[in-house]
Steps between C-alpha positions, in 0.01 A plus 500: 500500500151384598612223737432652839614292800278482803575724795702329768637211291860625495607291801873522443478871435303540823770327702782711363313827513383447858857449620614810317202693631571409862861599456400833350247560775761432768744737334237770469402458864861528610548809288184648645629452854818682407316795347576828669224644716641841428455448125133415546446794731640740241243395239157654529220246455280600201236236578250375594280748318189300579363283776356261242660161439504324164408133527726297272497133404830334409511223239826305496704401803849516355587846366178618663665471842749776427290815543400716796120522479470413869737782598332780306280719722231513233487134399413159639501155344145366508553172308775282355506225238724217382453137401777380732432470871851605605478815293157584639640456849794728422267766359275484806795529738668781309192714447314411822197388301273204582290497181653260248386371161627233263316647199568860396149522353363468852737763638388764250139444610586594860334838574777591744754488217523841333826435316686190386871420476578250222836336579475178301685342202526740205261309269221551756537877554250625243243228567490585870535877460214517251275287723573725798445821304169371366403413857547866593840467669807716452805294401874499557679228305848355485693544176469458210158644421432207267674240285358610164393824338143371473493446877632850560235653274231306687636633828498859373146468366379353829649786702331751269169315512484450875656827615694313768864573579781274379865520603790281395745440785812582299777509757743693279282810509555528876858380535676772695735581210213530252303729731813717510548481122138600441551801728820593314320479166211711628752763614660484151841416644582258218462756224380272220502127569604359163584143610363269769560138582370250751603144581327215679731200548356202689714192450390167651127511427515147359453373856153655491404341169390168651275379778617234743325234289682610184210681337573850363405822674387809313860624503628227269638685199321826583634749241727764654332784312162397636643611834639842398333722757786516751704664223240704314360603839823694549536653154147623432438672837837679500499615137126561479504346152336192352686225314396519135728267297716198579747252363601206719746210496449181702746236616468142625338296226739204534409420861291183535344620825301756303343240274130430540418816695141624458613834353706344217780726618856415390674772702659522843596864455381787282661837424277774359580841357211746501422836348295722729213730410746787548739358243750380758671163553437242772641154562327225699674175594311215670722197559403170664840338445804720558816496714402815683383583846129560544442830325215750481651829398483785252695801385401824336738708290424868458663808353555661841495207743494121494385255767625144553325257733713261710679216320574145617802487729377771736578780256280785628272735310680785327424826329713673237441872458637773281712773660625823345831507318711241320766251602786350300543123486753324276575839336134546396248741648195346667191632671530518876275212611493416870401144600404438862322247717129570546369451853156360420231616746233260626217745430332415830344847500254369239368232735289472815722449804413131543628429148836673543715190499687283247289288265535279195641585157709801592257639755213512251240285675408754768466770234282278280282417800455865587435617145222249436326566831529876444360478146195309625444744787546807282302356206778579252707311247803325654847571364535167319143497370375277220639725226845501657475125559447446127782742416735283710365164377394521135841600353631165618259309274635684196859455616453125536336474157792695355742251656304206358534663157874556535490864604239654270390856578160520667280804565335502843147634555437766764197430718486853634520654844257533786 
């Protein structure tokens, strides 16, 4: 767990991710060109609320390329950082920034940098976030918050000590369907949500386990439940409850490719069953090896309404709602439950006009960009603040330990709320 690879050494991962990134960027650009002018005109721009611009420094030229800091009316990129020259060049071109560093410790000294984006390998998140916070910079970090509970506690203590803002860029929180589900829950349309589940299936990650020279990257054998935030980042925001207990089962211990990984992890896939602080049930499934299409989805079952996110195979989002009366099926009476396709809105009304376009991870990147900039401008806690980041991350440590122990029941600490 303590073997932290150096930033920029994942050469094979860089090659694959860059190709995927360019393809995604082209698709997003094409979709943007097709966007209806009429749709934009119908949405009243809520921002900018200020003429001030937040100066942000971006560390990490892979995932760090996927946000819209340069498009936000109240933000500009004042510095970028990566060890690799091609990544630095890509960052400079994307964000129209000429100031480049190879050492993040130099970037956080730059007086023009008010906030820092940490988009580096997971084992480096806390190290870099803590350094930036202690340097007086606000921080937005890629997920997970940390790779151990001790790291997460250090992060929380640093935020409290420095008084700076921290946000975890959990994409699930701002997926269009989850924004809608949060609104439904706030309006009490579900009745009581007694069961939730979320799945993150990402088959094929073995290609990212090795550098071109055969040395391992940080991803080699990374435990699935140490990357739980895409799932928990759906369940906790929609239900409003914390995860308090867990039992988990892992699979994959016979595979030789897992041997020798720095995390001593024997599992490709882990399935966890949680009890929430409200006494309800929740299931989280993170699978690295599964015959399934790429999946990031959840569903929420309530007494009055249920919501199902899209499934692989282009099965759209659906809602099931209770109607008055009964029906008869197979000679038995049943409640009258209507299931229908849910037309998921893009929630562009929450964004400045320049950010009203498709973006990565289900449209979440523009919303994450806007929320962090707004929190800094308004001097308030961001939605996915450090307490929420720990609520999405820490349960995974206990789930993984449960799996290592064959499914023992573990109680999960609650690190509070902002």
